[in-house]
PDB file of C-alpha atoms in Angstrom:
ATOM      1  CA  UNK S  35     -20.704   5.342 -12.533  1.00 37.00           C
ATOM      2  CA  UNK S  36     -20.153   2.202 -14.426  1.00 40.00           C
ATOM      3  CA  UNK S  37     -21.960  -1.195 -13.367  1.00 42.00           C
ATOM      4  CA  UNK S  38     -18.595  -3.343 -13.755  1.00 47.00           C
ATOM      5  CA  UNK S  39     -17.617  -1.380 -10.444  1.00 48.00           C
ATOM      6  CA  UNK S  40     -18.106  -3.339  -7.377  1.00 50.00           C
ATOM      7  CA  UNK S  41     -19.122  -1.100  -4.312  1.00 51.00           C
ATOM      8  CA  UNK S  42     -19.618  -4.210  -2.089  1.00 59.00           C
ATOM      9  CA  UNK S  43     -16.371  -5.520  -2.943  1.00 83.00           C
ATOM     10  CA  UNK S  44     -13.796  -5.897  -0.012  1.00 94.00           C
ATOM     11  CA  UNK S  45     -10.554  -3.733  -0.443  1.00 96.00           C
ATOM     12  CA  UNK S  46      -7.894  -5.232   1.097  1.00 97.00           C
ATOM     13  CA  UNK S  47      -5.020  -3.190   2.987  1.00 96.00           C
ATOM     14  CA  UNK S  48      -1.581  -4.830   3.438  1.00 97.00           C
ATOM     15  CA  UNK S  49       0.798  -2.654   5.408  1.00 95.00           C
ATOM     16  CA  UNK S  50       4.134  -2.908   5.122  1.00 95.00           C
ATOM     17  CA  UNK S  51       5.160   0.218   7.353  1.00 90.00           C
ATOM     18  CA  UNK S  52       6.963   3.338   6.405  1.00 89.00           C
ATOM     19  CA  UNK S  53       6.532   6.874   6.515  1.00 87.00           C
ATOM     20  CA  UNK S  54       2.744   6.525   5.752  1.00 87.00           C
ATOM     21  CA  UNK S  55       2.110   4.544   8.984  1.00 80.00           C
ATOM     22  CA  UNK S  56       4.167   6.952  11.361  1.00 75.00           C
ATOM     23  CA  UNK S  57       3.563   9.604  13.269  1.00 49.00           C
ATOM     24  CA  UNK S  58       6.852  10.724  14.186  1.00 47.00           C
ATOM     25  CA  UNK S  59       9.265  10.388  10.706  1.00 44.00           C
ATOM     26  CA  UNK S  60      12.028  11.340  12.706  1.00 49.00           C
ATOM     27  CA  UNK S  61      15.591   8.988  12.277  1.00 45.00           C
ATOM     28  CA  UNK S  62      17.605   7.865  15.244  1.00 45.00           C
ATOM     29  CA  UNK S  63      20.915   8.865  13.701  1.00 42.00           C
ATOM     30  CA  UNK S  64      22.876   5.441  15.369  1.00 39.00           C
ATOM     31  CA  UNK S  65      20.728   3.059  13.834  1.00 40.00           C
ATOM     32  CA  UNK S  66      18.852   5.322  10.928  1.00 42.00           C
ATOM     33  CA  UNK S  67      15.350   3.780  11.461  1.00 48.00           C
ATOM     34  CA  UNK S  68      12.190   5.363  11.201  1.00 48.00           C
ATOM     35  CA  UNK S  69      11.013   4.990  14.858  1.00 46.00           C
ATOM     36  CA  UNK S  70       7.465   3.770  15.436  1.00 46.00           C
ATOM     37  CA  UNK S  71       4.981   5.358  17.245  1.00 43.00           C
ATOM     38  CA  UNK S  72       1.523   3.908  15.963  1.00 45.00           C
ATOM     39  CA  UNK S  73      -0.334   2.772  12.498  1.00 50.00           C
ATOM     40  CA  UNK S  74      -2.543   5.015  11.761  1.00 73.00           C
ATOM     41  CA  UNK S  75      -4.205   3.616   8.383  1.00 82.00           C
ATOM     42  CA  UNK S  76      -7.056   2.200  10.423  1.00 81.00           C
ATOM     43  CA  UNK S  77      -7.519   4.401  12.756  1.00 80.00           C
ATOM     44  CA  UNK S  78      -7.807   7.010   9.913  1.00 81.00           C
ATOM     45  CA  UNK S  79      -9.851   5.060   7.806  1.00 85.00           C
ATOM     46  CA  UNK S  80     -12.298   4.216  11.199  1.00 82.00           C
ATOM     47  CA  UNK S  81     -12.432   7.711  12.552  1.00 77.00           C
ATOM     48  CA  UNK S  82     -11.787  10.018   9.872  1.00 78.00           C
ATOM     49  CA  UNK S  83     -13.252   9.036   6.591  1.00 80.00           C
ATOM     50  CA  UNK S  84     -15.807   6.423   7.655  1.00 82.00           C
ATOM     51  CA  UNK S  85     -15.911   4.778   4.435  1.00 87.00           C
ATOM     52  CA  UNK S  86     -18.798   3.744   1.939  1.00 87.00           C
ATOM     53  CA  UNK S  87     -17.141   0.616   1.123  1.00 91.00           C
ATOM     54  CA  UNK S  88     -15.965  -2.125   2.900  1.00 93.00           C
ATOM     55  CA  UNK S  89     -12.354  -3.217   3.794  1.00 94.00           C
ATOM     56  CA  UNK S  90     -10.050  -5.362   5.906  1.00 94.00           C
ATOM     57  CA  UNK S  91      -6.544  -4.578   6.611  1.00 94.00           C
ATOM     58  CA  UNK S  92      -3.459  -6.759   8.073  1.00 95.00           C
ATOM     59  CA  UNK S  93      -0.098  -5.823   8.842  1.00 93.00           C
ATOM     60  CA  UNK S  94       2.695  -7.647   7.277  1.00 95.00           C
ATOM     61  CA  UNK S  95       5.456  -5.665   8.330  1.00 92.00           C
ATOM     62  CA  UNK S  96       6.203  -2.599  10.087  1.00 87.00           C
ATOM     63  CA  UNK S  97       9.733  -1.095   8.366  1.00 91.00           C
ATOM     64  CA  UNK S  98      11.555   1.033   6.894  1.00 91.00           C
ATOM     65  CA  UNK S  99      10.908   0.079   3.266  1.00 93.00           C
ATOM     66  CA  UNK S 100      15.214   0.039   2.908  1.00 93.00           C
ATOM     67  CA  UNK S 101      14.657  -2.878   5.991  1.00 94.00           C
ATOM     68  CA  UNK S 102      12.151  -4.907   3.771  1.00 96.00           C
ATOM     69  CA  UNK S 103      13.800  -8.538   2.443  1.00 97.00           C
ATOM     70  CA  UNK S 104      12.764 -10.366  -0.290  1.00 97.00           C
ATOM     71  CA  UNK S 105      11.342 -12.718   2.279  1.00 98.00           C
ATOM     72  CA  UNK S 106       9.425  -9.893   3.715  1.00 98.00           C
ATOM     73  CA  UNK S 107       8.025  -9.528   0.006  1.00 98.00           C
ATOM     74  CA  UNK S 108       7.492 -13.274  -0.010  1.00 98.00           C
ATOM     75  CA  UNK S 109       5.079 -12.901   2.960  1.00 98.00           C
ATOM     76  CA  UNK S 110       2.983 -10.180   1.238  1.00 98.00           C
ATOM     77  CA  UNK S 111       3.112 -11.808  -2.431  1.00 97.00           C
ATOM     78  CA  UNK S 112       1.623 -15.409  -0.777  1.00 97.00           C
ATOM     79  CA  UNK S 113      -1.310 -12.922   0.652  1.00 97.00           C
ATOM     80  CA  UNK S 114      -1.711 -11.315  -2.004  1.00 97.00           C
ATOM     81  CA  UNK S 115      -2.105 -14.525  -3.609  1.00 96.00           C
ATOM     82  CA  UNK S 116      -4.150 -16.688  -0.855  1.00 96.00           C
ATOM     83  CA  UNK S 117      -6.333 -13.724  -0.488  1.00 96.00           C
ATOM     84  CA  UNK S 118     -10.383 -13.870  -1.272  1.00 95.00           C
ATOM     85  CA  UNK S 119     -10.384  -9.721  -2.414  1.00 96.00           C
ATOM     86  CA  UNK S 120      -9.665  -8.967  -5.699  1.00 95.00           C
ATOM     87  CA  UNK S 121      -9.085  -5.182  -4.929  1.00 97.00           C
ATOM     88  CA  UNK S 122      -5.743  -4.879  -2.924  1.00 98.00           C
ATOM     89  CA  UNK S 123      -4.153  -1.846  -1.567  1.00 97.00           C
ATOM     90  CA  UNK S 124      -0.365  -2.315  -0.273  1.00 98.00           C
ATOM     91  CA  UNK S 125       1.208   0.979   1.515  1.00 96.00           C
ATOM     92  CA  UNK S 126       4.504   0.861   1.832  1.00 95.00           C
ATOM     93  CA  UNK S 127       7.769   3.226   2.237  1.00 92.00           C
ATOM     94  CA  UNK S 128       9.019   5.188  -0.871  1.00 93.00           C
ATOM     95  CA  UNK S 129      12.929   3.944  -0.471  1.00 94.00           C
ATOM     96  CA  UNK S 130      11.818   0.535  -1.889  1.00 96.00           C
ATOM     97  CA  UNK S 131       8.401   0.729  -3.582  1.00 96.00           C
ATOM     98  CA  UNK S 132       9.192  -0.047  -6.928  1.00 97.00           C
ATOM     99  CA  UNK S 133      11.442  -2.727  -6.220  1.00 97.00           C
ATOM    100  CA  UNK S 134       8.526  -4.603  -4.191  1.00 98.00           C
ATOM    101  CA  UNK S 135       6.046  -3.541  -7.012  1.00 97.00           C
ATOM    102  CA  UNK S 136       8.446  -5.484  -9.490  1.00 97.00           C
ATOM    103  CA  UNK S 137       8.934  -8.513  -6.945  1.00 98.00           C
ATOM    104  CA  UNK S 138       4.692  -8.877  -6.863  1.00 97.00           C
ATOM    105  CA  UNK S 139       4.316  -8.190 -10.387  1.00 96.00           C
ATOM    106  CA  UNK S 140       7.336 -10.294 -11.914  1.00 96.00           C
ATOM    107  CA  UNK S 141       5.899 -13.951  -9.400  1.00 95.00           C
ATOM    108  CA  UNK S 142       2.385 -13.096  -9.292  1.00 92.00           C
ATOM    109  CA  UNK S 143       2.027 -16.207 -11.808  1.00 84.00           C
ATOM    110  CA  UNK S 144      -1.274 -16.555 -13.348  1.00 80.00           C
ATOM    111  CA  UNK S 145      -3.384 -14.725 -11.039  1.00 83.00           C
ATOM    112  CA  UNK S 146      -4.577 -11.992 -13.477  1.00 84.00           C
ATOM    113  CA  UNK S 147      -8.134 -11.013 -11.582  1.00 91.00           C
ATOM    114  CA  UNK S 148      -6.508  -8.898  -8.494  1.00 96.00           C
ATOM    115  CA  UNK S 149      -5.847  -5.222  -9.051  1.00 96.00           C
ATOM    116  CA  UNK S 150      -3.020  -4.316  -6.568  1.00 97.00           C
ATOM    117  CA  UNK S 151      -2.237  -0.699  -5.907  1.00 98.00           C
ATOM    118  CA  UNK S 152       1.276   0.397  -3.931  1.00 98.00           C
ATOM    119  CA  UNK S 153       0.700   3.511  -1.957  1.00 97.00           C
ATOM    120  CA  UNK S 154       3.400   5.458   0.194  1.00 93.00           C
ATOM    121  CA  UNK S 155       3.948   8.914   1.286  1.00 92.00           C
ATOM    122  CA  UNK S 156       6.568  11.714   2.119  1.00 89.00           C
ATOM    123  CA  UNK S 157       4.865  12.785   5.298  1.00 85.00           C
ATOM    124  CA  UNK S 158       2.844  10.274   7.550  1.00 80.00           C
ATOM    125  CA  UNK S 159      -0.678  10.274   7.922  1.00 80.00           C
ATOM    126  CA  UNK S 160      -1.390  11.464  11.352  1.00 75.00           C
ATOM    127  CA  UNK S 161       0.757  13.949  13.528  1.00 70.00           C
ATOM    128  CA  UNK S 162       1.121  16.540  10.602  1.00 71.00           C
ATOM    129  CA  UNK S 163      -1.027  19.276   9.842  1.00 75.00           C
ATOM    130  CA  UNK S 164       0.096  19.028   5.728  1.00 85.00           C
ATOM    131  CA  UNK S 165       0.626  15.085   4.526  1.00 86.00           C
ATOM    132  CA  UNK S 166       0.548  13.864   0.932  1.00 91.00           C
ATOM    133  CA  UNK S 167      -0.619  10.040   2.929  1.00 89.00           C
ATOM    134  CA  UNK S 168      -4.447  11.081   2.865  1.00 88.00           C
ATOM    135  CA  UNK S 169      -4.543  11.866  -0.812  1.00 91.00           C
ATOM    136  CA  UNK S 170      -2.344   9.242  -1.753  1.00 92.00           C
ATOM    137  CA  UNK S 171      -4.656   7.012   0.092  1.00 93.00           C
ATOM    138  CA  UNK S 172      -7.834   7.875  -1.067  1.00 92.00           C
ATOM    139  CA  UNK S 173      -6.948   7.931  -4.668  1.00 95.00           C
ATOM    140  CA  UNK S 174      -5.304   4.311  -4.263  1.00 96.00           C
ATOM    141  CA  UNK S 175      -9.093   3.741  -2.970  1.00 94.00           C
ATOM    142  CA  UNK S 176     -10.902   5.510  -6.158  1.00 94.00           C
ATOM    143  CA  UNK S 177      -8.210   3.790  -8.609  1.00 96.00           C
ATOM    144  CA  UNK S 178      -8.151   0.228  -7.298  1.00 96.00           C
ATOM    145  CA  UNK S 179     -11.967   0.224  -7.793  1.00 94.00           C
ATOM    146  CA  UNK S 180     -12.303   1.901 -11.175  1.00 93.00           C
ATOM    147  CA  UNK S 181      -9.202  -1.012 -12.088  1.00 93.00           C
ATOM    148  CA  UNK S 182     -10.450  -3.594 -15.215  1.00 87.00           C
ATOM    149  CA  UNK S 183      -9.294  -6.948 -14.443  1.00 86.00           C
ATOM    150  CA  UNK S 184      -5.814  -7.484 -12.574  1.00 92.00           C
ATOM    151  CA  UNK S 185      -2.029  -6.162 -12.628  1.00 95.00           C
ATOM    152  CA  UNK S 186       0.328  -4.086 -10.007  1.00 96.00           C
ATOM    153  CA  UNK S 187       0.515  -0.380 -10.141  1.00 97.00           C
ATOM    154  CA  UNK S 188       1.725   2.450  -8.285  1.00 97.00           C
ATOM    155  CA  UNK S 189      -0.180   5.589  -6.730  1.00 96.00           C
ATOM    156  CA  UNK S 190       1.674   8.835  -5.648  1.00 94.00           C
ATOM    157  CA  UNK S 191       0.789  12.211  -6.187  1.00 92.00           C
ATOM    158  CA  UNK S 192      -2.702  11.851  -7.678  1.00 93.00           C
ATOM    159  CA  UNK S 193      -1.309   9.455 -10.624  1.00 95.00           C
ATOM    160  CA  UNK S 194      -1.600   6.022 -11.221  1.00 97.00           C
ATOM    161  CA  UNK S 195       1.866   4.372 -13.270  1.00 96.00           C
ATOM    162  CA  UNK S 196       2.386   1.216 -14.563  1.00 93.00           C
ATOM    163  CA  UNK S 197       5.246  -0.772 -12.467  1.00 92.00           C
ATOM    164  CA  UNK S 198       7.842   0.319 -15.336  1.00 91.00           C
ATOM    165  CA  UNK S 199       7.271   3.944 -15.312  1.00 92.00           C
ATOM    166  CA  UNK S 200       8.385   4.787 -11.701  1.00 88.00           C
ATOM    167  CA  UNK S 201      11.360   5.358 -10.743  1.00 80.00           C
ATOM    168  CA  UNK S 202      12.548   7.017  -6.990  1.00 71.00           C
TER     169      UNK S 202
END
């Protein structure tokens, strides 16, 4: 293990909802939105994998990623910039990842020292016996601590891409 990584260093979640935050991914077919049932992420991170580092997380929205407005992605890029933690972790829905990746990365300015990881998932977190939302959340974990310096990336599958190589 290298010295440059920071063990004490805060990781901060910002949740934006989808499927990785519900329990229930089931659509109402009138209004085709995921319907919520509970986050999970802390709970999770509190009960299940008690973690070795420290974190704080805050919810900035809870949608379907299709529902999310550039003014939603306003909300999360002034906390990503007003925030103290240089490690960030956003989850988010798969529909619109990459376009929200793009919308941080392209008005982040000249904030260069925060390494922000998007995370999402096919199946939610809790309520499912097999979910891809566990592994795609602890590897966002590993990768946005072993991160030099700052930029926005993307986590699925046990990969982490550069903004410009994912596509949905």
């Amino acid at each position: 293990m290298s010295d440059d990584v920071k063990h004490n260093a805060t990781i901060l979640f910002l949740k934006m909802g989808g499927t990785i935050e519900f329990i229930d991914p089931g659509y109402d077919e009138m209004n085709r939105k995921i319907m919520k049932v509970q986050s999970s992420i802390d709970c999770y991170l509190n009960d299940v994998i008690k973690p070795h580092f420290n974190y704080r997380a805050k919810s900035i929205a809870e949608k379907d990623s299709r529902d999310i407005t550039d003014r939603d992605r306003e909300i999360l890029l002034n906390e990503i910039k007003k925030s103290e933690e240089k490690r960030i972790i956003v989850t988010h829905g798969t529909f619109t990842l990459v376009k929200t990746a793009k919308y941080i990365r392209d008005r982040l300015g000249d904030i260069k020292d925060k390494a922000i990881v998007l995370t999402a998932s096919m199946v939610p977190l809790a309520g499912f016996t097999v979910s891809d939302a566990g592994f795609n959340l602890g590897f966002s974990v590993a990768s946005v601590q072993r991160l030099r310096g700052g930029g926005v990336y993307i986590c699925m599958n046990g990969a982490l891409f550069n903004v410009d190589e994912v596509h949905k």
